[in-house]
Every structure is written in C-alpha cells, then in structure tokens.
Short mmCIF file of C-alpha atoms and ligand atoms in Angstrom, two decimals:
data_model
loop_
_atom_site.label_atom_id
_atom_site.label_comp_id
_atom_site.label_asym_id
_atom_site.label_seq_id
_atom_site.Cartn_x
_atom_site.Cartn_y
_atom_site.Cartn_z
CA UNK A 1 63.07 90.75 72.98
CA UNK A 2 64.09 94.34 73.91
CA UNK A 3 62.11 97.23 74.38
CA UNK A 4 59.15 94.88 76.21
CA UNK A 5 61.16 94.04 79.94
CA UNK A 6 60.72 95.80 81.90
CA UNK A 7 61.28 96.29 85.95
CA UNK A 8 59.08 97.65 88.87
CA UNK A 9 60.51 99.34 91.79
CA UNK A 10 59.09 99.46 95.16
CA UNK A 11 59.21 102.57 96.94
CA UNK A 12 58.97 102.64 100.06
CA UNK A 13 62.12 99.84 100.12
CA UNK A 14 65.37 99.41 101.87
CA UNK A 15 66.00 101.33 105.11
CA UNK A 16 64.02 102.53 107.51
CA UNK A 17 64.65 104.84 110.23
CA UNK A 18 65.31 103.06 113.09
CA UNK A 19 67.79 100.70 111.03
CA UNK A 20 69.72 104.15 109.62
CA UNK A 21 69.95 105.20 113.08
CA UNK A 22 71.39 101.85 114.70
CA UNK A 23 74.05 101.64 111.11
CA UNK A 24 75.19 105.25 112.65
CA UNK A 25 75.74 103.99 116.13
CA UNK A 26 78.03 101.54 115.50
CA UNK A 27 79.74 104.17 112.51
CA UNK A 28 79.94 107.09 115.24
CA UNK A 29 81.05 105.15 118.02
CA UNK A 30 83.56 103.62 115.52
CA UNK A 31 85.21 107.34 114.86
CA UNK A 32 84.67 108.36 118.53
CA UNK A 33 85.91 106.13 120.50
CA UNK A 34 87.90 103.99 117.57
CA UNK A 35 87.93 100.32 117.45
CA UNK A 36 87.31 97.73 117.81
CA UNK A 37 83.84 98.53 119.23
CA UNK A 38 81.26 95.37 120.26
CA UNK A 39 77.79 94.86 119.37
CA UNK A 40 75.94 92.21 120.50
CA UNK A 41 73.74 90.25 118.00
CA UNK A 42 73.71 91.63 114.20
CA UNK A 43 72.96 94.75 114.81
CA UNK A 44 70.41 94.41 111.96
CA UNK A 45 69.95 91.60 109.80
CA UNK A 46 72.06 91.97 106.81
CA UNK A 47 74.84 90.31 105.64
CA UNK A 48 76.41 93.36 103.81
CA UNK A 49 75.69 96.05 106.52
CA UNK A 50 77.15 93.29 109.05
CA UNK A 51 80.84 92.58 107.08
CA UNK A 52 81.31 96.06 106.20
CA UNK A 53 80.65 97.51 110.23
CA UNK A 54 83.14 94.55 110.55
CA UNK A 55 85.66 95.72 108.47
CA UNK A 56 85.69 99.20 110.00
CA UNK A 57 86.39 97.34 112.87
CA UNK A 58 83.17 96.33 114.64
CA UNK A 59 83.23 92.92 116.55
CA UNK A 60 79.85 90.98 116.81
CA UNK A 61 79.09 88.61 119.59
CA UNK A 62 76.04 87.04 120.82
CA UNK A 63 76.74 87.61 124.51
CA UNK A 64 77.43 90.04 126.68
CA UNK A 65 80.05 87.47 127.97
CA UNK A 66 82.32 87.44 124.96
CA UNK A 67 82.69 91.79 125.41
CA UNK A 68 85.88 91.96 127.80
CA UNK A 69 85.50 94.20 130.88
CA UNK A 70 85.33 97.60 130.75
CA UNK A 71 84.75 97.17 126.38
CA UNK A 72 82.35 99.54 124.70
CA UNK A 73 78.85 97.23 123.52
CA UNK A 74 75.98 98.40 120.66
CA UNK A 75 72.42 96.54 121.89
CA UNK A 76 71.30 96.13 117.89
CA UNK A 77 68.18 97.45 116.71
CA UNK A 78 65.75 94.80 117.55
CA UNK A 79 66.06 95.61 121.22
CA UNK A 80 67.24 93.03 124.43
CA UNK A 81 65.75 92.47 127.85
CA UNK A 82 66.04 93.88 130.73
CA UNK A 83 68.64 91.60 132.39
CA UNK A 84 70.79 92.35 129.08
CA UNK A 85 71.46 96.41 130.59
CA UNK A 86 72.14 94.43 133.85
CA UNK A 87 75.02 92.01 132.83
CA UNK A 88 76.39 94.18 130.64
CA UNK A 89 76.51 96.96 133.92
CA UNK A 90 77.87 93.84 136.35
CA UNK A 91 80.62 93.69 133.34
CA UNK A 92 81.26 97.38 133.86
CA UNK A 93 80.76 97.71 130.30
CA UNK A 94 79.75 100.79 128.48
CA UNK A 95 76.66 100.15 126.80
CA UNK A 96 75.13 102.15 123.83
CA UNK A 97 71.73 100.98 123.39
CA UNK A 98 70.90 100.92 119.48
CA UNK A 99 66.85 100.27 120.01
CA UNK A 100 64.78 101.09 117.52
CA UNK A 101 62.27 104.15 119.47
CA UNK A 102 59.86 101.86 117.83
CA UNK A 103 60.93 98.72 119.54
CA UNK A 104 61.11 100.61 122.98
CA UNK A 105 57.67 101.44 122.65
CA UNK A 106 56.22 98.28 122.76
CA UNK A 107 58.57 97.05 125.69
CA UNK A 108 57.05 100.06 127.33
CA UNK A 109 53.71 98.78 126.56
CA UNK A 110 54.36 95.76 127.96
CA UNK A 111 55.61 96.99 131.18
CA UNK A 112 52.83 99.06 131.69
CA UNK A 113 49.85 96.13 130.85
CA UNK A 114 52.22 93.79 133.13
CA UNK A 115 52.33 96.14 135.91
CA UNK A 116 48.43 96.58 135.36
CA UNK A 117 48.38 92.45 135.82
CA UNK A 118 47.18 91.87 131.86
CA UNK A 119 47.60 88.03 130.44
CA UNK A 120 49.74 89.76 127.50
CA UNK A 121 49.38 88.19 124.17
CA UNK A 122 52.58 88.99 122.10
CA UNK A 123 51.92 88.13 118.56
CA UNK A 124 55.57 87.15 117.14
CA UNK A 125 57.89 84.79 116.01
CA UNK A 126 59.30 81.98 118.37
CA UNK A 127 63.07 82.79 118.70
CA UNK A 128 63.37 86.11 116.76
CA UNK A 129 65.49 88.72 118.62
CA UNK A 130 63.11 91.22 118.88
CA UNK A 131 60.39 88.47 120.84
CA UNK A 132 63.28 87.90 123.15
CA UNK A 133 64.13 91.32 123.67
CA UNK A 134 59.76 92.47 124.35
CA UNK A 135 58.96 89.42 126.58
CA UNK A 136 62.25 89.16 128.40
CA UNK A 137 60.21 92.62 129.78
CA UNK A 138 57.29 90.59 131.44
CA UNK A 139 58.20 86.73 130.78
CA UNK A 140 55.29 85.74 133.95
CA UNK A 141 52.69 88.29 131.88
CA UNK A 142 53.05 87.22 128.25
CA UNK A 143 52.38 84.83 126.04
CA UNK A 144 54.16 83.85 122.53
CA UNK A 145 51.04 83.77 119.63
CA UNK A 146 53.40 82.34 116.78
CA UNK A 147 50.46 82.88 113.92
CA UNK A 148 46.58 82.14 113.42
CA UNK A 149 47.66 78.10 113.77
CA UNK A 150 48.80 79.13 117.06
CA UNK A 151 45.36 80.54 118.76
CA UNK A 152 44.28 77.38 119.89
CA UNK A 153 47.13 76.79 122.19
CA UNK A 154 46.53 80.25 123.77
CA UNK A 155 45.16 80.02 127.76
CA UNK A 156 44.59 83.19 130.14
CA UNK A 157 43.97 84.03 133.78
CA UNK A 158 41.25 86.47 133.52
CA UNK A 159 39.70 86.70 129.86
CA UNK A 160 38.50 90.27 130.68
CA UNK A 161 42.15 91.41 131.11
CA UNK A 162 43.79 90.66 127.89
CA UNK A 163 45.88 92.73 125.50
CA UNK A 164 47.57 91.41 122.68
CA UNK A 165 50.60 93.15 121.40
CA UNK A 166 52.95 92.25 118.57
CA UNK A 167 56.19 92.15 116.97
CA UNK A 168 57.22 95.62 114.84
CA UNK A 169 57.55 93.32 111.56
CA UNK A 170 55.51 91.56 111.25
CA UNK A 171 52.84 90.72 107.86
CA UNK A 172 50.20 92.81 107.78
CA UNK A 173 47.70 90.39 107.01
CA UNK A 174 48.78 87.32 108.81
CA UNK A 175 48.53 89.61 111.82
CA UNK A 176 44.79 90.96 111.20
CA UNK A 177 44.41 86.80 110.53
CA UNK A 178 45.49 86.05 113.79
CA UNK A 179 43.96 88.82 116.15
CA UNK A 180 40.27 87.93 114.56
CA UNK A 181 40.83 84.45 115.61
CA UNK A 182 42.11 85.24 119.35
CA UNK A 183 39.21 87.88 119.81
CA UNK A 184 36.84 85.23 118.53
CA UNK A 185 38.35 82.98 121.43
CA UNK A 186 38.93 86.08 123.70
CA UNK A 187 36.02 88.60 123.12
CA UNK A 188 36.91 91.18 125.06
CA UNK A 189 40.75 90.83 124.07
CA UNK A 190 42.48 95.12 124.23
CA UNK A 191 44.36 95.97 121.12
CA UNK A 192 47.36 97.50 122.05
CA UNK A 193 46.84 101.42 122.71
CA UNK A 194 48.80 102.30 119.24
CA UNK A 195 49.72 99.89 115.66
CA UNK A 196 53.10 97.85 117.22
CA UNK A 197 53.76 96.02 113.03
CA UNK A 198 55.56 99.78 112.18
CA UNK A 199 54.94 102.79 109.80
CA UNK A 200 58.22 100.79 107.72
CA UNK A 201 56.99 97.14 107.78
CA UNK A 202 53.56 98.11 106.32
CA UNK A 203 54.72 100.53 103.99
CA UNK A 204 56.82 98.26 102.43
CA UNK A 205 54.10 95.40 101.91
CA UNK A 206 51.79 98.11 100.85
CA UNK A 207 54.47 99.13 98.58
CA UNK A 208 54.82 95.58 97.36
CA UNK A 209 50.89 94.78 97.10
CA UNK A 210 50.12 97.28 94.54
CA UNK A 211 53.52 95.89 92.71
CA UNK A 212 53.46 92.58 92.49
CA UNK A 213 49.88 91.64 90.60
CA UNK A 214 51.75 93.04 87.71
CA UNK A 215 55.07 91.31 88.07
CA UNK A 216 55.86 87.68 86.77
CA UNK A 217 58.83 87.64 89.18
CA UNK A 218 59.00 89.69 92.41
CA UNK A 219 63.17 89.80 93.73
CA UNK A 220 63.17 90.69 97.36
CA UNK A 221 66.51 92.40 98.44
CA UNK A 222 67.40 91.07 102.12
CA UNK A 223 68.57 88.20 104.19
CA UNK A 224 67.26 85.38 105.25
CA UNK A 225 67.34 85.91 109.06
CA UNK A 226 65.38 88.90 108.15
CA UNK A 227 61.57 88.97 109.54
CA UNK A 228 60.71 91.98 107.38
CA UNK A 229 62.53 90.78 104.18
CA UNK A 230 61.04 86.93 104.02
CA UNK A 231 56.89 88.80 104.80
CA UNK A 232 57.67 90.96 101.59
CA UNK A 233 58.82 87.58 99.64
CA UNK A 234 54.96 85.90 101.03
CA UNK A 235 53.52 88.75 100.56
CA UNK A 236 54.33 89.83 96.44
CA UNK A 237 53.32 85.70 96.12
CA UNK A 238 50.13 86.20 98.12
CA UNK A 239 49.21 89.62 95.86
CA UNK A 240 49.81 87.67 92.76
CA UNK A 241 53.41 87.29 91.72
CA UNK A 242 54.35 84.39 89.98
CA UNK A 243 57.29 83.22 91.81
CA UNK A 244 59.35 85.42 94.61
CA UNK A 245 62.82 85.11 95.69
CA UNK A 246 64.45 86.63 99.06
CA UNK A 247 68.93 87.17 98.23
CA UNK A 248 71.25 89.18 99.81
CA UNK A 249 73.39 89.65 96.60
CA UNK A 250 72.48 90.62 92.76
CA UNK A 251 74.95 87.35 91.74
CA UNK A 252 72.69 85.03 93.17
CA UNK A 253 69.86 85.55 90.80
CA UNK A 254 69.60 82.85 89.08
CA UNK A 255 68.72 83.09 85.40
CA UNK A 256 66.39 80.63 84.83
CA UNK A 257 63.68 82.74 87.25
CA UNK A 258 63.59 85.31 84.63
CA UNK A 259 63.01 82.70 81.94
CA UNK A 260 59.79 83.80 80.03
CA UNK A 261 59.45 86.96 82.06
CA UNK A 262 58.59 90.72 81.24
CA UNK A 263 57.98 92.25 84.76
CA UNK A 264 60.44 91.84 87.01
CA UNK A 265 59.26 93.12 90.21
CA UNK A 266 61.96 95.01 93.03
CA UNK A 267 62.34 95.46 96.44
CA UNK A 268 64.17 95.52 99.69
CA UNK A 269 63.57 94.64 102.83
CA UNK A 270 63.98 97.56 105.66
CA UNK A 271 67.73 96.23 106.91
CA UNK A 272 69.15 97.14 103.19
CA UNK A 273 71.52 99.63 101.46
CA UNK A 274 70.21 100.69 98.29
CA UNK A 275 73.48 99.99 96.90
CA UNK A 276 72.45 96.58 96.52
CA UNK A 277 69.14 97.28 95.28
CA UNK A 278 70.90 99.38 92.02
CA UNK A 279 73.24 96.37 92.22
CA UNK A 280 70.49 93.87 91.46
CA UNK A 281 69.00 96.97 88.72
CA UNK A 282 72.43 96.48 86.83
CA UNK A 283 71.85 92.81 86.49
CA UNK A 284 68.33 92.96 85.07
CA UNK A 285 69.64 95.97 82.49
CA UNK A 286 72.66 93.33 81.60
CA UNK A 287 69.94 91.25 80.22
CA UNK A 288 67.86 93.79 78.41
CA UNK A 289 65.52 94.69 81.66
CA UNK A 290 66.18 98.14 80.97
CA UNK A 291 62.80 100.04 81.82
CA UNK A 292 62.52 100.88 85.38
CA UNK A 293 59.43 102.41 86.98
CA UNK A 294 59.23 103.03 90.51
CA UNK A 295 55.95 102.49 92.21
CA UNK A 296 55.51 104.82 94.96
CA UNK A 297 52.94 104.32 97.52
CA UNK A 298 54.00 106.68 100.41
CA UNK A 299 56.64 108.94 101.55
CA UNK A 300 59.05 108.06 104.28
CA UNK A 301 60.74 111.07 105.96
CA UNK A 302 60.59 109.95 109.94
CA UNK A 303 64.33 110.44 111.37
CA UNK A 304 65.47 109.31 114.82
CA UNK A 305 68.44 110.63 116.44
CA UNK A 306 71.00 108.74 117.80
CA UNK A 307 71.32 107.14 121.44
CA UNK A 308 71.46 109.77 124.43
CA UNK A 309 74.49 107.96 125.81
CA UNK A 310 75.87 108.75 122.63
CA UNK A 311 75.14 111.68 121.35
CA UNK A 312 76.78 112.49 125.42
CA UNK A 313 79.91 111.52 124.20
CA UNK A 314 79.64 113.10 121.00
CA UNK A 315 79.38 116.51 122.33
CA UNK A 316 81.72 115.77 124.67
CA UNK A 317 84.38 115.14 122.38
CA UNK A 318 83.88 118.13 119.95
CA UNK A 319 83.75 120.71 122.89
CA UNK A 320 87.08 118.68 124.27
CA UNK A 321 88.52 118.93 120.79
CA UNK A 322 86.95 122.85 120.37
CA UNK A 323 88.99 123.06 123.52
CA UNK A 324 91.87 121.91 122.80
CA UNK A 325 92.27 124.71 119.26
CA UNK A 326 91.82 127.18 121.59
CA UNK A 327 94.62 126.11 123.64
CA UNK A 328 96.63 126.05 120.68
CA UNK A 329 95.90 128.94 119.67
CA UNK A 330 96.14 131.02 122.69
O1 10G B 1 63.32 92.05 110.12
P1 10G B 1 64.02 91.84 111.23
O2 10G B 1 62.84 92.12 112.30
O3 10G B 1 64.81 90.44 111.25
O4 10G B 1 65.00 92.90 111.42
P2 10G B 1 65.82 93.45 109.97
O5 10G B 1 67.20 94.00 110.80
O6 10G B 1 65.79 92.65 108.87
O7 10G B 1 65.03 94.91 109.40
C1 10G B 1 65.11 95.72 110.37
C2 10G B 1 64.30 95.51 111.49
C3 10G B 1 64.62 95.85 113.03
C4 10G B 1 65.67 96.07 113.41
C5 10G B 1 63.37 95.23 113.93
S1 10G B 1 62.33 95.97 114.31
FE1 SF4 B 2 61.86 100.46 113.88
FE2 SF4 B 2 60.18 99.59 112.45
FE3 SF4 B 2 62.90 99.44 111.59
FE4 SF4 B 2 62.73 97.76 113.61
S1 SF4 B 2 61.66 97.45 111.10
S2 SF4 B 2 63.83 99.40 112.98
S3 SF4 B 2 60.46 98.91 114.67
S4 SF4 B 2 61.95 101.86 111.92
#
C-alpha cells in the first residue's frame, strides 16, 4: 500500500574514525609509494572496502611472510601483537600501522597491568584479530572470557589483583552481563581505567535500540566477519525488531523478508561505506518504501590523524616535489 511504508535510518551508522583513518592510510600509501601496497589481513572487515582497495593496487595477505622483503606493509585497524612488528623488522619491511588509536589504548592498558603483574580477563570473541593482537601484548597474563557463559572457566592467581579489559566492538549489554557474572565470582575485580568498548560501537548500538522497537525488519549493512555489524543485528532483534538481517549488498535482500512489513530499519557497521546504505535505500524505494526518516541519537565529530610513519613520508614527498618545482623555475 503506497504511502504507509517507511524506512527508519539509524544515525550514527557506518564509518567510525578508526576505519576512516585505516582506509585512508592504504589509499595514501598507494598514492605515495605506488602499487602494490601489501596489507596484512583485511584492513577492515568489509568485502566492498577490500575489493575496492584491491582494484587500486592493494594486495591483502594473511602474514608478513607473504610480503616480499623490503616491501611496504600496512597493518589492519584491528591491531597486531608486538611479534608482528618484530617479524616485519626481520624481513626489512616498511611497516605502516593502521591500528585504531582506541585499540592501541587497550594494548597500553594490557601492557601496564601485565607489568604490575595483574591477571587480565580480556572479554572478547575467540579468534577475532583484535583479541589476538591484544593478547599478544602479554600472553602470560591474559585469559580470554568469551561471553557470560565462559565465566565459570576463569581461574586467577590472586583474586585481589585482577582486572578486566575488552575488545572494542562487543555488545554493550552482553559485556555488562559478563562483567556482573565476573564480579560475583571475583568481588575485587578492577574495571578498565576508561571504556574499552569504543564510542562508535556504543553509539551505533544506542541508535538501533531506539529504532528497532518501531521496526518490522532491520537491515544491517556489514560483512559476516564484522563483529560490530553482527552485534547490531543482535541488538536490533533484542530491542524488538521482528527480524534482523546482515547483508553486504542491497542485492542480497530477499523479497520475502519485506512481505507484510510497513517499517524497515536500516543501519550499518563501523566498516561500511555509506554508498552501500544508499543502495539499500534505492532498493527499498523501488518497493514503495520512499518515506525515509533518520533516527539520530548522537553526533560524531572524532577524526584521527594518519599514522606518523606515513605522515612523515607524505611531508618528505611534498618537500621533494616543492624542491623539484623550485629547481625547474630557477
Ligand atoms: O567489528 P570488527 O572488529 O570485526 O571490525 P570491522 O572492521 O568490521 O569494523 C571496524 C572495527 C575495527 C577496526 C575493530 S577496532
Ligand atoms: Fe576504532 Fe572503535 Fe572504529 Fe574500532 S570500531 S576502529 S575501536 S573507532
């Protein structure tokens, strides 16, 4: 029925400051040094971003050993263990670290508490690159707690010297539950000095919590291996949407998902370019979902500067070009 169908569009959604910086890092490195630029792991967990950068000359590898000696390698936004930097040095790679500064902050916390001989309970998802990177800072001190049900397995040396840290892209509510269960078991458990779940993760979840109760269906744009995008789908369903789907592209939307729906919610993970969301809106508009209202729950203004090692070379490159111009003019 035309006129009664609407779309609610969550804001904030899409790119966070750390993703924007990481994608720009690869783009600027390609411009400055020329293709190919090697990238260890997916720079961010998004199919479209990865294939777009591949088309520009980025080569994605799993490990440093796949990078030719002396070549340039960018480390992904999710962070790496110190040994990855050491391997890069051993292969004489020019490493550019695109780890989000908010992940680096968690690494610093891990190093500091390990140096003070704390047991560190890292709440996160087993096998996720961020968790592997953070754990690599102090493997002897860190144990993983993968959700509330893994609390029973936790064993510490001294219950008065234990702290929890977390992955940056977790469900805020599930993490609160995990921490509550941990505190029941370990009443002296310390909390991180500042929130480890980042502003972008919690802002995107907050917007979905406001939007989802009004929606029949919530479409989350994001890749399957994107932790924060997966969490948005779960949050949508927990907050009252009849169904939630995680899709990379508008073309994946199945007509039966929309059958009988009058309100569709749309959002996207922190690694998702907004053009993919616009394609979803176009798809919905073709099916009479033309009335789009944005649900805004926060304004985001954070911007991170590019990695120092890249900025230094960009500056040197600009200076060399200016000298060249001056020479031709003299
Ligand atoms: O949500 P995850 O951690 O899987 O990553 P993503 O690439 O989909 O989104 C951006 C988040 C990070 C780079 C992790 S801090
Ligand atoms: Fe940084 Fe948060 Fe984005 Fe991760 S999700 S890259 S921690 S801003």
